[in-house]
XYZ file of C-alpha atoms in Angstrom:
786
model
C -48.917 -126.167 -50.801
C -47.822 -129.492 -49.339
C -47.375 -129.977 -45.614
C -43.598 -129.898 -46.011
C -43.116 -127.963 -49.233
C -42.433 -124.325 -50.008
C -44.411 -122.040 -47.699
C -44.984 -124.618 -44.946
C -44.080 -124.021 -41.287
C -41.797 -127.033 -40.920
C -39.857 -127.529 -37.685
C -36.097 -127.598 -38.189
C -34.794 -131.067 -38.989
C -31.368 -130.295 -37.509
C -32.674 -129.281 -34.094
C -33.044 -132.844 -32.846
C -29.308 -133.439 -32.884
C -28.584 -130.065 -31.301
C -31.139 -130.486 -28.536
C -29.973 -134.018 -27.728
C -26.270 -133.132 -27.642
C -25.469 -134.978 -30.872
C -24.114 -131.956 -32.746
C -20.428 -131.993 -33.626
C -18.542 -128.712 -33.456
C -14.864 -128.209 -34.232
C -13.864 -128.437 -30.580
C -15.626 -131.827 -30.401
C -13.303 -133.277 -33.055
C -10.602 -135.435 -31.465
C -8.049 -136.930 -33.848
C -5.514 -139.719 -33.218
C -2.335 -138.213 -31.769
C -4.137 -134.983 -30.960
C -2.014 -132.057 -29.725
C -3.060 -128.598 -28.587
C -2.047 -125.056 -29.415
C -1.870 -121.837 -27.480
C -1.097 -118.445 -28.995
C 1.009 -115.955 -27.078
C -0.507 -112.570 -27.854
C 0.707 -109.033 -27.620
C -0.202 -107.129 -24.457
C 0.523 -103.879 -26.275
C -1.398 -102.053 -28.975
C 1.748 -100.953 -30.766
C 5.306 -102.089 -30.124
C 8.507 -103.264 -31.755
C 9.593 -106.802 -30.954
C 13.244 -106.541 -29.977
C 13.850 -110.155 -28.919
C 11.910 -113.339 -28.175
C 13.424 -115.945 -25.856
C 11.475 -119.203 -26.033
C 14.110 -121.578 -24.619
C 12.317 -122.147 -21.323
C 9.023 -122.743 -23.091
C 10.553 -125.318 -25.441
C 11.956 -127.198 -22.433
C 8.645 -127.193 -20.544
C 6.799 -130.479 -19.933
C 4.803 -131.757 -22.892
C 5.896 -129.017 -25.283
C 6.453 -130.190 -28.849
C 7.347 -126.918 -30.559
C 7.354 -123.147 -30.281
C 7.058 -121.094 -33.465
C 7.555 -117.347 -33.872
C 7.441 -114.957 -36.800
C 11.115 -115.637 -37.508
C 10.387 -119.365 -37.907
C 7.757 -118.864 -40.576
C 9.309 -115.880 -42.400
C 9.753 -116.773 -46.066
C 7.706 -119.964 -45.616
C 4.245 -118.627 -44.801
C 2.867 -115.559 -46.558
C 0.597 -112.971 -45.036
C -3.194 -113.081 -45.074
C -4.794 -111.629 -48.224
C -7.606 -109.123 -48.571
C -10.343 -110.356 -50.889
C -11.508 -107.021 -52.314
C -9.345 -104.396 -54.029
C -10.604 -100.831 -53.721
C -9.331 -98.169 -56.105
C -9.138 -94.697 -54.591
C -10.383 -91.386 -55.996
C -7.043 -90.860 -57.736
C -7.202 -94.206 -59.533
C -4.592 -95.788 -57.277
C -4.995 -99.156 -55.531
C -5.635 -99.087 -51.804
C -2.666 -99.310 -49.432
C -2.517 -103.008 -48.610
C 0.131 -103.695 -45.953
C 1.336 -107.203 -45.033
C -0.793 -109.133 -42.551
C 1.586 -111.713 -41.019
C 0.312 -114.952 -39.534
C 2.713 -114.463 -36.608
C 4.012 -110.979 -35.852
C 7.292 -110.122 -37.533
C 9.210 -107.241 -36.009
C 6.183 -105.388 -34.727
C 2.801 -105.887 -33.076
C -0.081 -103.645 -34.092
C -2.969 -104.356 -31.736
C -3.577 -105.961 -28.366
C -4.054 -109.651 -29.159
C -1.753 -109.763 -32.194
C -0.235 -113.267 -32.512
C 3.394 -113.348 -31.321
C 4.155 -117.060 -30.868
C 2.503 -120.445 -31.312
C 3.098 -123.095 -28.643
C 2.144 -126.723 -29.347
C 2.007 -129.284 -26.548
C 0.427 -132.593 -25.603
C -2.296 -130.822 -23.625
C -3.875 -127.395 -23.738
C -2.758 -126.542 -20.225
C 0.842 -127.524 -20.961
C 0.792 -125.231 -23.994
C -0.736 -122.387 -22.004
C 1.714 -122.740 -19.121
C 4.672 -122.884 -21.495
C 3.543 -119.711 -23.242
C 3.916 -117.879 -19.939
C 7.616 -118.787 -19.974
C 8.292 -116.993 -23.250
C 10.172 -113.741 -22.707
C 9.427 -110.988 -25.194
C 11.314 -107.693 -25.065
C 9.030 -104.992 -26.470
C 9.769 -101.391 -27.298
C 6.363 -99.850 -26.688
C 5.271 -97.272 -29.269
C 2.490 -94.669 -29.217
C -0.848 -96.033 -30.423
C -3.660 -94.520 -32.475
C -7.118 -95.843 -31.665
C -9.792 -93.540 -33.035
C -10.432 -93.268 -36.755
C -10.993 -89.544 -36.307
C -7.399 -89.173 -35.088
C -5.656 -91.580 -37.435
C -4.488 -89.186 -40.151
C -3.859 -86.140 -37.990
C -0.316 -84.773 -38.066
C 1.963 -86.391 -35.497
C -0.027 -89.619 -35.164
C 2.025 -92.855 -35.194
C 1.968 -94.839 -38.421
C 0.495 -98.304 -38.004
C 2.218 -99.405 -41.237
C 5.162 -97.903 -43.085
C 3.305 -98.278 -46.385
C 0.633 -95.858 -45.128
C 2.442 -93.099 -43.215
C -0.792 -91.125 -42.790
C -2.682 -94.325 -41.843
C -5.024 -93.917 -44.827
C -5.668 -97.049 -46.876
C -7.855 -95.274 -49.428
C -10.205 -92.376 -50.051
C -13.113 -93.597 -52.170
C -16.162 -91.858 -53.563
C -19.430 -92.701 -55.288
C -22.046 -90.494 -56.920
C -22.400 -87.214 -58.776
C -20.633 -84.598 -56.647
C -21.348 -81.663 -58.921
C -25.020 -82.544 -59.239
C -25.296 -83.075 -55.504
C -23.670 -79.747 -54.668
C -25.951 -77.956 -57.143
C -29.043 -79.518 -55.583
C -27.932 -78.400 -52.116
C -27.410 -74.874 -53.400
C -31.093 -74.533 -54.330
C -32.535 -76.465 -51.342
C -35.249 -74.874 -49.212
C -34.077 -76.869 -46.191
C -30.949 -78.830 -45.239
C -30.808 -81.340 -42.399
C -27.354 -82.175 -41.063
C -26.267 -84.778 -38.521
C -22.942 -85.971 -37.146
C -22.836 -89.411 -35.582
C -20.769 -92.460 -34.811
C -21.891 -95.984 -35.661
C -20.534 -97.803 -32.634
C -18.006 -100.623 -32.894
C -19.404 -104.068 -32.078
C -17.916 -107.457 -31.137
C -19.722 -110.379 -32.830
C -19.942 -112.815 -29.884
C -21.072 -115.973 -31.654
C -22.063 -118.557 -29.046
C -19.331 -120.903 -30.348
C -15.879 -119.277 -30.271
C -13.543 -119.688 -33.210
C -11.772 -123.038 -33.347
C -9.508 -125.028 -35.672
C -8.025 -128.523 -35.763
C -5.406 -129.152 -38.452
C -3.753 -132.426 -39.431
C -1.221 -133.584 -42.011
C -1.145 -137.023 -43.641
C 2.376 -138.119 -44.634
C 1.052 -140.965 -46.759
C -0.422 -138.724 -49.437
C 0.940 -135.347 -48.305
C -2.562 -134.012 -47.704
C -3.984 -131.687 -45.077
C -7.338 -131.634 -43.312
C -8.542 -128.572 -41.447
C -11.628 -128.662 -39.260
C -12.636 -125.065 -38.653
C -15.548 -122.974 -37.399
C -16.058 -121.131 -40.664
C -18.911 -119.882 -42.872
C -17.353 -120.616 -46.276
C -14.867 -123.511 -46.285
C -14.089 -123.377 -50.017
C -13.082 -119.717 -49.783
C -10.993 -120.495 -46.701
C -9.196 -123.247 -48.620
C -8.680 -121.104 -51.720
C -7.196 -118.166 -49.812
C -5.024 -120.359 -47.613
C -3.611 -122.549 -50.379
C -3.215 -119.980 -53.136
C -2.041 -116.978 -51.134
C -0.673 -118.036 -47.745
C 0.763 -121.557 -47.788
C 1.311 -122.163 -51.500
C -0.169 -125.661 -51.379
C -1.928 -127.613 -54.141
C -5.619 -126.975 -53.494
C -6.606 -130.604 -54.052
C -4.280 -131.610 -51.219
C -6.186 -129.560 -48.652
C -9.596 -130.513 -47.285
C -11.476 -127.972 -45.186
C -14.380 -129.179 -43.088
C -16.704 -126.774 -41.287
C -18.893 -129.093 -39.206
C -21.692 -127.755 -37.027
C -20.941 -124.080 -36.436
C -22.483 -122.197 -33.535
C -23.261 -118.870 -35.158
C -21.074 -116.563 -37.184
C -22.770 -113.216 -37.921
C -20.027 -112.587 -40.492
C -17.120 -113.033 -38.106
C -16.454 -116.581 -39.363
C -16.326 -115.667 -43.049
C -12.677 -114.746 -42.935
C -9.358 -116.545 -43.137
C -7.710 -116.003 -39.760
C -4.047 -116.289 -38.829
C -4.668 -119.176 -36.431
C -6.102 -121.379 -39.204
C -3.079 -120.939 -41.450
C -0.563 -121.255 -38.605
C -2.029 -124.539 -37.382
C -2.189 -126.001 -40.893
C 1.468 -125.176 -41.524
C 2.584 -126.398 -38.083
C 0.750 -129.725 -38.449
C 3.187 -130.698 -41.183
C 6.181 -129.659 -39.120
C 5.101 -132.020 -36.323
C 3.154 -134.603 -38.338
C 0.550 -134.420 -35.557
C -2.925 -132.892 -35.515
C -3.107 -129.567 -33.659
C -6.258 -128.150 -32.082
C -6.936 -124.602 -30.926
C -10.136 -123.171 -29.492
C -10.354 -119.508 -28.557
C -11.306 -118.613 -25.039
C -13.824 -115.810 -24.699
C -11.232 -113.132 -24.021
C -9.329 -114.165 -27.163
C -12.590 -113.864 -29.083
C -13.121 -110.318 -27.812
C -9.538 -109.402 -28.725
C -9.123 -111.088 -32.095
C -12.452 -111.810 -33.804
C -13.028 -109.264 -36.547
C -15.133 -106.447 -35.112
C -17.971 -104.629 -36.870
C -19.187 -101.094 -37.717
C -17.072 -98.174 -36.305
C -17.993 -95.422 -38.767
C -17.872 -91.709 -38.017
C -20.138 -89.801 -40.388
C -21.317 -86.336 -41.321
C -24.492 -86.534 -43.395
C -26.732 -83.937 -44.990
C -30.136 -84.144 -46.662
C -31.406 -81.391 -48.966
C -35.182 -80.942 -49.340
C -37.567 -78.614 -51.151
C -40.286 -76.669 -49.363
C -42.695 -79.624 -49.617
C -40.359 -82.160 -48.049
C -39.235 -83.828 -51.272
C -35.656 -85.070 -51.183
C -33.299 -83.287 -53.558
C -29.899 -84.681 -52.620
C -27.858 -86.421 -49.956
C -24.215 -85.730 -49.097
C -22.265 -88.121 -46.878
C -18.699 -88.143 -45.594
C -17.627 -91.200 -43.619
C -14.432 -92.170 -41.868
C -14.188 -95.945 -41.477
C -11.924 -97.706 -38.988
C -10.233 -100.727 -40.597
C -8.300 -101.725 -37.490
C -4.686 -102.813 -37.670
C -4.919 -104.941 -40.825
C -7.128 -105.421 -43.862
C -9.287 -108.423 -42.993
C -10.636 -110.651 -45.788
C -13.480 -108.420 -46.989
C -12.844 -105.325 -44.846
C -12.335 -102.953 -47.754
C -15.719 -103.710 -49.352
C -17.830 -103.049 -46.254
C -17.557 -99.213 -45.993
C -17.584 -98.820 -49.781
C -19.418 -101.223 -52.103
C -21.760 -102.523 -49.388
C -22.363 -99.121 -47.794
C -22.529 -96.217 -50.207
C -24.600 -98.160 -52.752
C -27.427 -98.403 -50.199
C -27.667 -94.708 -49.370
C -30.675 -94.280 -51.653
C -32.744 -96.360 -49.247
C -36.364 -96.696 -50.335
C -36.353 -93.159 -51.697
C -36.114 -91.507 -55.112
C -33.430 -89.014 -54.082
C -32.095 -87.661 -57.413
C -28.519 -86.932 -56.330
C -26.284 -88.668 -53.797
C -22.575 -88.310 -53.208
C -20.571 -90.260 -50.640
C -16.892 -89.996 -49.758
C -15.261 -92.624 -47.551
C -11.837 -92.382 -45.918
C -10.717 -95.733 -44.485
C -7.882 -95.697 -41.971
C -5.668 -98.065 -40.025
C -5.607 -97.951 -36.227
C -4.008 -100.021 -33.461
C -7.181 -102.025 -32.870
C -8.486 -105.414 -33.955
C -9.361 -105.658 -37.667
C -12.886 -104.577 -38.615
C -14.861 -106.518 -41.210
C -18.365 -107.715 -42.034
C -20.795 -108.063 -39.142
C -24.472 -108.930 -39.602
C -25.594 -106.574 -42.354
C -22.080 -105.374 -43.258
C -22.392 -101.833 -44.558
C -26.161 -101.998 -44.984
C -26.908 -101.202 -41.288
C -24.483 -98.277 -41.410
C -26.140 -96.902 -44.566
C -29.656 -97.380 -43.196
C -28.711 -95.579 -40.005
C -27.473 -92.588 -42.010
C -30.580 -92.436 -44.188
C -33.241 -93.063 -41.570
C -31.797 -90.739 -38.947
C -31.668 -87.973 -41.569
C -35.222 -88.638 -42.758
C -36.716 -88.648 -39.262
C -34.799 -85.532 -38.265
C -35.883 -83.703 -41.433
C -39.513 -84.632 -40.815
C -39.331 -83.229 -37.293
C -37.634 -80.026 -38.456
C -40.225 -79.465 -41.189
C -43.232 -80.501 -39.108
C -44.149 -83.361 -41.452
C -45.554 -86.665 -40.191
C -42.931 -89.434 -40.124
C -44.946 -91.775 -42.347
C -45.945 -88.966 -44.706
C -42.420 -87.740 -45.444
C -41.458 -91.280 -46.349
C -44.500 -91.759 -48.575
C -43.742 -88.526 -50.455
C -40.305 -89.859 -51.360
C -40.816 -93.608 -51.787
C -39.768 -95.211 -55.065
C -43.002 -96.350 -56.730
C -41.938 -97.290 -60.271
C -39.811 -100.393 -60.911
C -37.268 -101.229 -62.079
C -35.613 -98.197 -60.516
C -32.046 -97.044 -61.142
C -30.604 -95.382 -58.049
C -27.959 -92.634 -58.300
C -25.560 -94.938 -56.415
C -25.223 -97.774 -58.929
C -27.954 -100.225 -57.888
C -31.027 -101.190 -59.913
C -34.026 -102.155 -57.763
C -36.053 -104.798 -59.599
C -39.255 -104.754 -57.577
C -40.925 -103.588 -54.375
C -44.019 -101.986 -52.849
C -42.900 -99.724 -50.030
C -46.309 -98.158 -49.494
C -47.828 -101.580 -48.857
C -45.130 -102.289 -46.287
C -45.776 -98.962 -44.560
C -49.545 -99.503 -44.545
C -49.210 -102.882 -42.883
C -46.674 -101.599 -40.358
C -48.939 -98.693 -39.366
C -51.856 -101.045 -38.912
C -49.944 -103.692 -36.956
C -48.284 -101.074 -34.741
C -51.657 -99.420 -34.011
C -50.156 -95.999 -34.661
C -53.692 -94.594 -34.461
C -53.706 -95.436 -30.746
C -50.270 -93.935 -30.042
C -51.570 -90.634 -28.629
C -53.633 -92.465 -26.034
C -50.635 -94.601 -25.024
C -48.472 -91.488 -24.754
C -50.981 -89.852 -22.422
C -50.962 -92.949 -20.219
C -47.154 -92.918 -20.155
C -47.049 -89.258 -19.165
C -49.440 -89.984 -16.313
C -46.732 -92.254 -14.902
C -44.145 -89.454 -15.050
C -42.387 -91.045 -18.007
C -41.610 -89.972 -21.575
C -42.860 -91.860 -24.631
C -41.507 -91.783 -28.160
C -42.199 -93.462 -31.488
C -39.553 -94.130 -34.124
C -39.723 -95.250 -37.746
C -37.171 -96.937 -39.965
C -37.783 -97.860 -43.602
C -34.745 -99.840 -44.744
C -33.653 -101.531 -47.923
C -30.994 -104.211 -48.187
C -28.975 -105.624 -51.053
C -28.448 -109.389 -50.721
C -26.724 -112.060 -52.757
C -23.815 -109.980 -54.066
C -23.883 -110.257 -57.831
C -23.036 -110.790 -60.580
C -19.462 -112.070 -60.501
C -18.261 -110.127 -63.549
C -19.497 -106.763 -62.244
C -18.235 -107.486 -58.724
C -14.896 -108.401 -60.245
C -14.767 -105.082 -62.073
C -15.430 -103.398 -58.712
C -12.516 -105.200 -57.069
C -13.810 -108.577 -55.873
C -11.045 -111.159 -55.935
C -13.456 -114.110 -55.879
C -16.549 -115.257 -57.749
C -19.983 -114.754 -56.236
C -21.798 -117.776 -57.658
C -23.069 -120.807 -55.798
C -23.098 -124.524 -56.521
C -25.577 -127.302 -55.891
C -25.608 -131.024 -56.567
C -28.613 -133.336 -56.456
C -27.834 -137.013 -55.996
C -30.894 -139.243 -56.422
C -30.443 -142.697 -54.931
C -31.918 -145.869 -56.487
C -34.855 -145.942 -54.069
C -35.788 -142.337 -54.797
C -34.307 -140.652 -51.736
C -32.146 -137.587 -52.362
C -28.942 -136.085 -51.017
C -28.331 -132.405 -51.655
C -24.758 -131.120 -51.695
C -24.573 -127.349 -51.403
C -21.738 -124.850 -51.394
C -23.736 -122.730 -48.945
C -23.056 -123.258 -45.260
C -25.503 -123.434 -42.380
C -24.557 -122.097 -38.962
C -27.974 -121.487 -37.497
C -30.053 -120.570 -40.550
C -31.831 -123.928 -40.922
C -30.630 -124.891 -44.415
C -31.075 -128.589 -43.724
C -34.776 -127.828 -43.446
C -35.370 -125.045 -45.991
C -33.283 -126.653 -48.746
C -35.016 -129.981 -48.075
C -38.378 -128.208 -48.403
C -37.387 -126.863 -51.818
C -36.424 -130.367 -53.006
C -39.494 -131.976 -51.435
C -41.745 -129.434 -53.111
C -40.084 -129.744 -56.509
C -39.844 -133.544 -56.625
C -42.987 -134.362 -54.669
C -41.160 -136.613 -52.208
C -41.362 -136.633 -48.395
C -39.014 -134.189 -46.689
C -37.730 -137.121 -44.605
C -36.275 -138.538 -47.838
C -34.024 -135.512 -48.362
C -30.653 -135.006 -46.679
C -28.542 -131.875 -47.033
C -24.732 -131.971 -46.924
C -22.629 -128.836 -46.586
C -19.383 -127.542 -45.141
C -16.914 -130.108 -46.524
C -14.687 -129.270 -49.490
C -14.032 -132.991 -49.917
C -17.720 -133.726 -50.539
C -19.475 -130.648 -51.912
C -18.833 -128.748 -55.166
C -16.909 -125.488 -55.031
C -19.160 -122.839 -53.538
C -18.851 -119.452 -51.892
C -20.473 -120.217 -48.549
C -22.943 -118.193 -46.538
C -22.928 -114.460 -45.918
C -25.008 -111.461 -46.968
C -28.341 -113.344 -46.797
C -27.407 -115.166 -50.001
C -28.056 -118.820 -49.192
C -31.577 -119.294 -50.536
C -31.504 -116.699 -53.309
C -28.167 -117.929 -54.694
C -27.573 -121.389 -53.194
C -31.245 -122.323 -53.448
C -31.322 -121.194 -57.063
C -28.364 -123.463 -57.871
C -30.307 -126.329 -56.317
C -33.362 -125.464 -58.441
C -31.219 -125.509 -61.590
C -29.871 -128.946 -60.668
C -33.418 -130.174 -59.950
C -34.516 -128.967 -63.378
C -31.817 -131.163 -64.901
C -32.964 -134.121 -62.784
C -36.544 -133.682 -63.975
C -35.464 -133.272 -67.606
C -33.553 -136.562 -67.519
C -36.367 -138.181 -65.557
C -38.764 -137.331 -68.369
C -36.572 -139.182 -70.852
C -36.419 -142.249 -68.615
C -40.181 -142.088 -68.004
C -40.806 -141.757 -71.749
C -38.937 -145.029 -72.265
C -40.838 -146.745 -69.442
C -44.218 -145.458 -70.677
C -43.382 -145.992 -74.359
C -43.993 -142.342 -75.243
C -42.123 -139.341 -76.541
C -40.339 -137.382 -73.836
C -42.016 -134.251 -75.268
C -45.362 -135.713 -74.085
C -44.174 -136.372 -70.523
C -45.161 -134.006 -67.713
C -43.964 -134.101 -64.123
C -46.363 -133.178 -61.346
C -46.964 -134.189 -57.734
C -44.067 -136.624 -57.688
C -45.009 -138.582 -60.820
C -44.125 -138.582 -64.506
C -47.145 -139.049 -66.748
C -48.186 -138.883 -70.388
C -49.966 -135.579 -70.782
C -53.736 -135.991 -70.984
C -53.698 -139.608 -69.734
C -53.590 -141.406 -66.404
C -50.540 -143.445 -67.399
C -47.720 -142.523 -65.021
C -44.654 -143.730 -63.194
C -43.698 -142.339 -59.770
C -40.455 -140.508 -59.178
C -39.105 -143.502 -57.231
C -39.766 -145.771 -60.192
C -37.805 -143.524 -62.512
C -34.953 -143.357 -59.982
C -34.849 -147.151 -59.729
C -34.852 -147.517 -63.502
C -31.947 -145.062 -63.746
C -29.787 -147.349 -61.593
C -31.177 -150.717 -62.719
C -31.228 -150.111 -66.470
C -32.772 -153.388 -67.662
C -34.092 -152.987 -71.193
C -32.698 -149.453 -71.006
C -31.592 -147.449 -74.071
C -27.969 -147.135 -72.969
C -27.062 -145.797 -76.372
C -29.261 -142.762 -75.664
C -29.258 -142.439 -71.875
C -26.431 -143.053 -69.446
C -27.362 -144.690 -66.133
C -27.713 -142.740 -62.913
C -29.637 -139.707 -61.769
C -27.148 -137.179 -60.469
C -26.858 -133.540 -61.570
C -25.083 -130.405 -60.465
C -25.423 -126.750 -61.343
C -23.832 -123.379 -60.717
C -25.850 -120.192 -60.355
C -24.464 -116.685 -60.730
C -27.166 -114.055 -60.101
C -27.778 -111.274 -62.580
C -28.489 -108.740 -59.829
C -28.731 -108.285 -56.087
C -32.007 -109.037 -54.377
C -33.600 -106.180 -52.437
C -35.485 -107.045 -49.256
C -37.118 -104.017 -47.654
C -39.165 -103.221 -44.601
C -40.587 -100.671 -42.209
C -40.015 -100.953 -38.468
C -41.904 -98.966 -35.835
C -40.613 -98.790 -32.268
C -42.235 -97.308 -29.164
C -40.177 -96.643 -26.059
C -40.630 -95.290 -22.554
C -37.925 -93.264 -20.785
C -37.600 -92.438 -17.121
C -36.275 -88.837 -17.243
C -34.888 -89.154 -13.716
C -32.547 -92.023 -14.629
C -32.380 -92.088 -18.420
C -33.503 -95.726 -18.409
C -35.083 -96.664 -21.740
C -37.550 -99.527 -22.136
C -38.836 -100.765 -25.493
C -42.579 -101.158 -25.043
C -43.646 -102.151 -28.563
C -41.750 -103.138 -31.693
C -43.345 -103.886 -35.060
C -41.355 -105.214 -38.015
C -42.884 -105.647 -41.461
C -40.599 -106.982 -44.173
C -40.843 -107.877 -47.847
C -38.641 -110.934 -48.339
C -40.273 -112.029 -51.580
C -41.527 -115.603 -51.553
C -40.997 -117.348 -48.223
C -40.013 -121.021 -48.033
C -40.511 -121.479 -44.279
C -42.256 -118.705 -42.302
C -41.084 -120.174 -38.992
C -37.422 -119.914 -39.972
C -37.942 -116.378 -41.273
C -39.513 -115.269 -38.011
C -36.583 -116.728 -36.097
C -34.104 -114.897 -38.296
C -35.944 -111.592 -37.862
C -36.162 -112.061 -34.090
C -32.427 -112.710 -33.872
C -31.593 -109.732 -36.059
C -33.827 -107.460 -34.004
C -32.090 -108.573 -30.809
C -28.704 -107.701 -32.279
C -29.868 -104.384 -33.683
C -31.493 -103.382 -30.404
C -28.330 -104.495 -28.637
C -26.343 -102.057 -30.770
C -28.831 -99.242 -30.192
C -29.063 -99.570 -26.410
C -26.299 -101.721 -24.959
C -23.310 -102.893 -26.963
C -20.098 -100.946 -27.518
C -16.534 -102.059 -28.053
C -14.314 -99.560 -26.212
C -10.549 -99.081 -26.346
C -8.483 -96.880 -24.071
C -7.680 -93.932 -26.360
C -4.090 -93.667 -25.092
C -2.856 -97.217 -24.504
C -5.068 -99.050 -27.007
C -6.096 -101.579 -24.362
C -9.491 -103.167 -24.965
C -11.726 -102.001 -22.125
C -14.672 -104.231 -23.064
C -12.885 -107.587 -23.168
C -15.417 -109.614 -21.194
C -19.137 -109.862 -20.552
C -18.571 -107.857 -17.389
C -17.769 -104.854 -19.572
C -19.587 -105.597 -22.838
C -23.371 -105.513 -22.409
C -25.198 -108.168 -24.437
C -28.982 -107.959 -24.825
C -30.954 -110.318 -22.607
C -34.533 -111.515 -22.840
C -35.765 -108.862 -20.417
C -34.275 -106.108 -22.610
C -36.600 -107.041 -25.473
C -40.352 -106.762 -26.004
C -42.607 -109.307 -27.670
C -42.057 -108.519 -31.347
C -44.903 -108.099 -33.813
C -43.717 -109.593 -37.098
C -45.416 -109.236 -40.476
C -44.569 -109.656 -44.145
C -45.663 -108.455 -47.558
C -44.533 -110.025 -50.824
C -43.224 -108.770 -54.133
C -41.294 -111.755 -55.530
C -37.775 -111.215 -56.793
C -37.921 -111.075 -60.575
C -34.606 -112.681 -61.451
C -34.207 -115.888 -59.427
C -36.310 -119.016 -59.892
C -37.582 -119.066 -56.309
C -38.584 -115.394 -56.181
C -36.847 -115.071 -52.799
C -34.845 -112.124 -51.446
C -33.084 -113.037 -48.184
C -33.980 -112.421 -44.550
C -30.971 -113.115 -42.315
C -29.775 -109.556 -41.716
C -32.916 -107.440 -41.969
C -33.616 -107.190 -38.252
C -30.121 -105.918 -37.505
C -30.369 -103.351 -40.316
C -33.714 -101.724 -39.653
C -33.876 -101.728 -35.866
C -31.069 -99.389 -34.660
C -32.451 -96.234 -36.307
C -35.997 -97.149 -35.281
C -34.913 -97.292 -31.624
C -32.834 -94.097 -31.717
C -35.555 -92.247 -33.623
C -38.011 -93.249 -30.893
C -35.658 -92.002 -28.166
C -35.103 -88.680 -29.936
C -38.856 -88.354 -30.413
C -39.390 -88.848 -26.694
C -36.783 -86.184 -25.918
C -37.939 -83.755 -28.604
C -39.640 -81.553 -26.006
C -36.194 -80.880 -24.547
C -34.798 -79.972 -27.962
C -32.603 -83.086 -28.237
C -31.660 -83.849 -31.885
C -29.475 -86.893 -31.371
C -28.412 -89.471 -28.813
C -25.329 -91.543 -29.666
C -25.431 -95.330 -29.791
C -25.543 -97.145 -27.529
C -28.192 -95.005 -25.858
C -27.292 -96.085 -22.329
C -29.186 -94.619 -19.365
C -26.213 -92.353 -18.644
C -26.163 -90.976 -22.199
C -29.911 -90.437 -22.305
C -29.884 -88.725 -18.905
C -26.919 -86.577 -19.950
C -28.702 -85.557 -23.162
C -31.638 -84.371 -21.071
C -29.373 -82.423 -18.714
C -27.430 -80.830 -21.578
C -30.664 -79.792 -23.265
C -31.993 -78.279 -20.035
C -28.765 -76.335 -19.564
């Protein structure tokens, strides 16, 4: 292993510009003739728009234009959903229009009503206050559990019962038969709490139109600029794709919330042509709370059937998923394809059946948030497993071992095929690192302080790098799932990598450079990585679902293979040998079995200065690209062990120890992986203990619209994490990698809640809802006592 190659702990190359203030985010972009936008938003969760009077706003100082839904009707289409779900009756999901600016009706607090463009932001904001909107307020439905009850208001006419689809996966008859002969059935009802993403950089866009060539440029805080351009040009604005350039510069976090095409992006792009001026909009934090796509919000009843020895026979799950007011870009796939397919977990459960009812409500749209379906599935599985172990008196590690998948490849009863894994090895390392053997002594010490102590386990599995495109397409995906990479070797031997993946905190400029450095044997300083610009990089699908290295990195490897193959032909000419006799190793091409060689830089120079060069056989240059479409998902897995202390007088919970052991396959940069796991753990613990998006159930007003009301995890809420890894390389990508970006957020919530329930087991508590706030924990104790 080289000092900067695969496996090395290399500090992030990109951090220097961030730490010195040299990063450029969308809000930093200032274009000639810059103007500013402000969106007037609905104060009501559900209302008819009777009239809009914008005369005073149009006459306000600095105002250039005011646009409403009437102005864009027939000119700008609604936002599309990127995944078609077919319901249990073979019918397509109900897919109502999603207007860029509200037309006739608003459907959640924060819905866009009007766009004001002015010379300054403050002029636009002040003018928006002059717009008079006459609303007829309608009853609102907020909770998914209420959405299809008789008498509830319809969010959309196309779905009078508010149901978009009822979808199912698995063998229902086989599952029911297994339950009928079970020696024991564990049942739980729970709610996976709604979350607000809260990326450190709010959403932003800056759109401009060039009259000279009738082209558009959109700077946007986005995770997949090519997908943004495709959806906006093909479905919303009807523009030639080659006339639109989307640039996602430095992006300050996304967690899934910046995958999607939002109304503001399309509205600004259209309006920039109307004014022939660039228009910038940056969300304030309240707008982000109101309008960023939220995550989770599942209500579930789950059952696990077991035999007398604790072996799993079947699992039965019914989930009601809240879609919010509209179908966001990938909203329909999250509670279906990305959720039910993971209900097997790490276990060889023979029968599984899942039914999902997805409903519209008068709340912000819900879509992918770090993990996207996988955390919800893991929570179902691991809460059931821990509860069953407690009911049957089986050790938490033992019940998992009895049911682990041990033979690979393994076909699950919910469509997925696991290629590799060693779940016992993960468990063994987690038990050792967590010092479970010393838990009893720690519990005694905790009790001596008048506190309660609990230990919780979570053994998760994740599916990353959605694939392959043809199967995903058959399941409803309206986009490909490949990735693209281009390797451009310069005459002096330095390299520029162009990738369709996008970095917004992951460290791609370092990890991708390590892959190239390792493969070509050149210094990492000689490798630059370019991403996020549809005008420079090949068409790619961006970053989400922990896919960047397994899919984007594999495309880069394929392009590097082409570079090396051509390099061998050039080296053969330079060394006067057959290219079949040329080998490439440690940055040099040599004749096999001899010391005659030419360095990579020499071959690169010869490619661009082809003196005495066989131009009839080899074209000049050293530049290759490749596309990679995976043949299967990758399957990271792990076991997390959490220990907590609870003050029974107050319900205050403190995480004392947290151990996370993951199998990510081969690891390119351990330092980056540890950072990703730490961040995921913070978000997962935040969901378990602190975070909850709350709406008033009557009015539909967002009650957690600021950091005063939405509790984010802080450093003092978290312990010092113990992080470990095992390795079973992925069998079907050239790097053997699996993905690590979401694992922490997937495995940690059930580990925390299982630890809390364990601590309260003496009171007979079976469940504590997330977030397990002090009030909820204290109330659970009081209810159990009563």
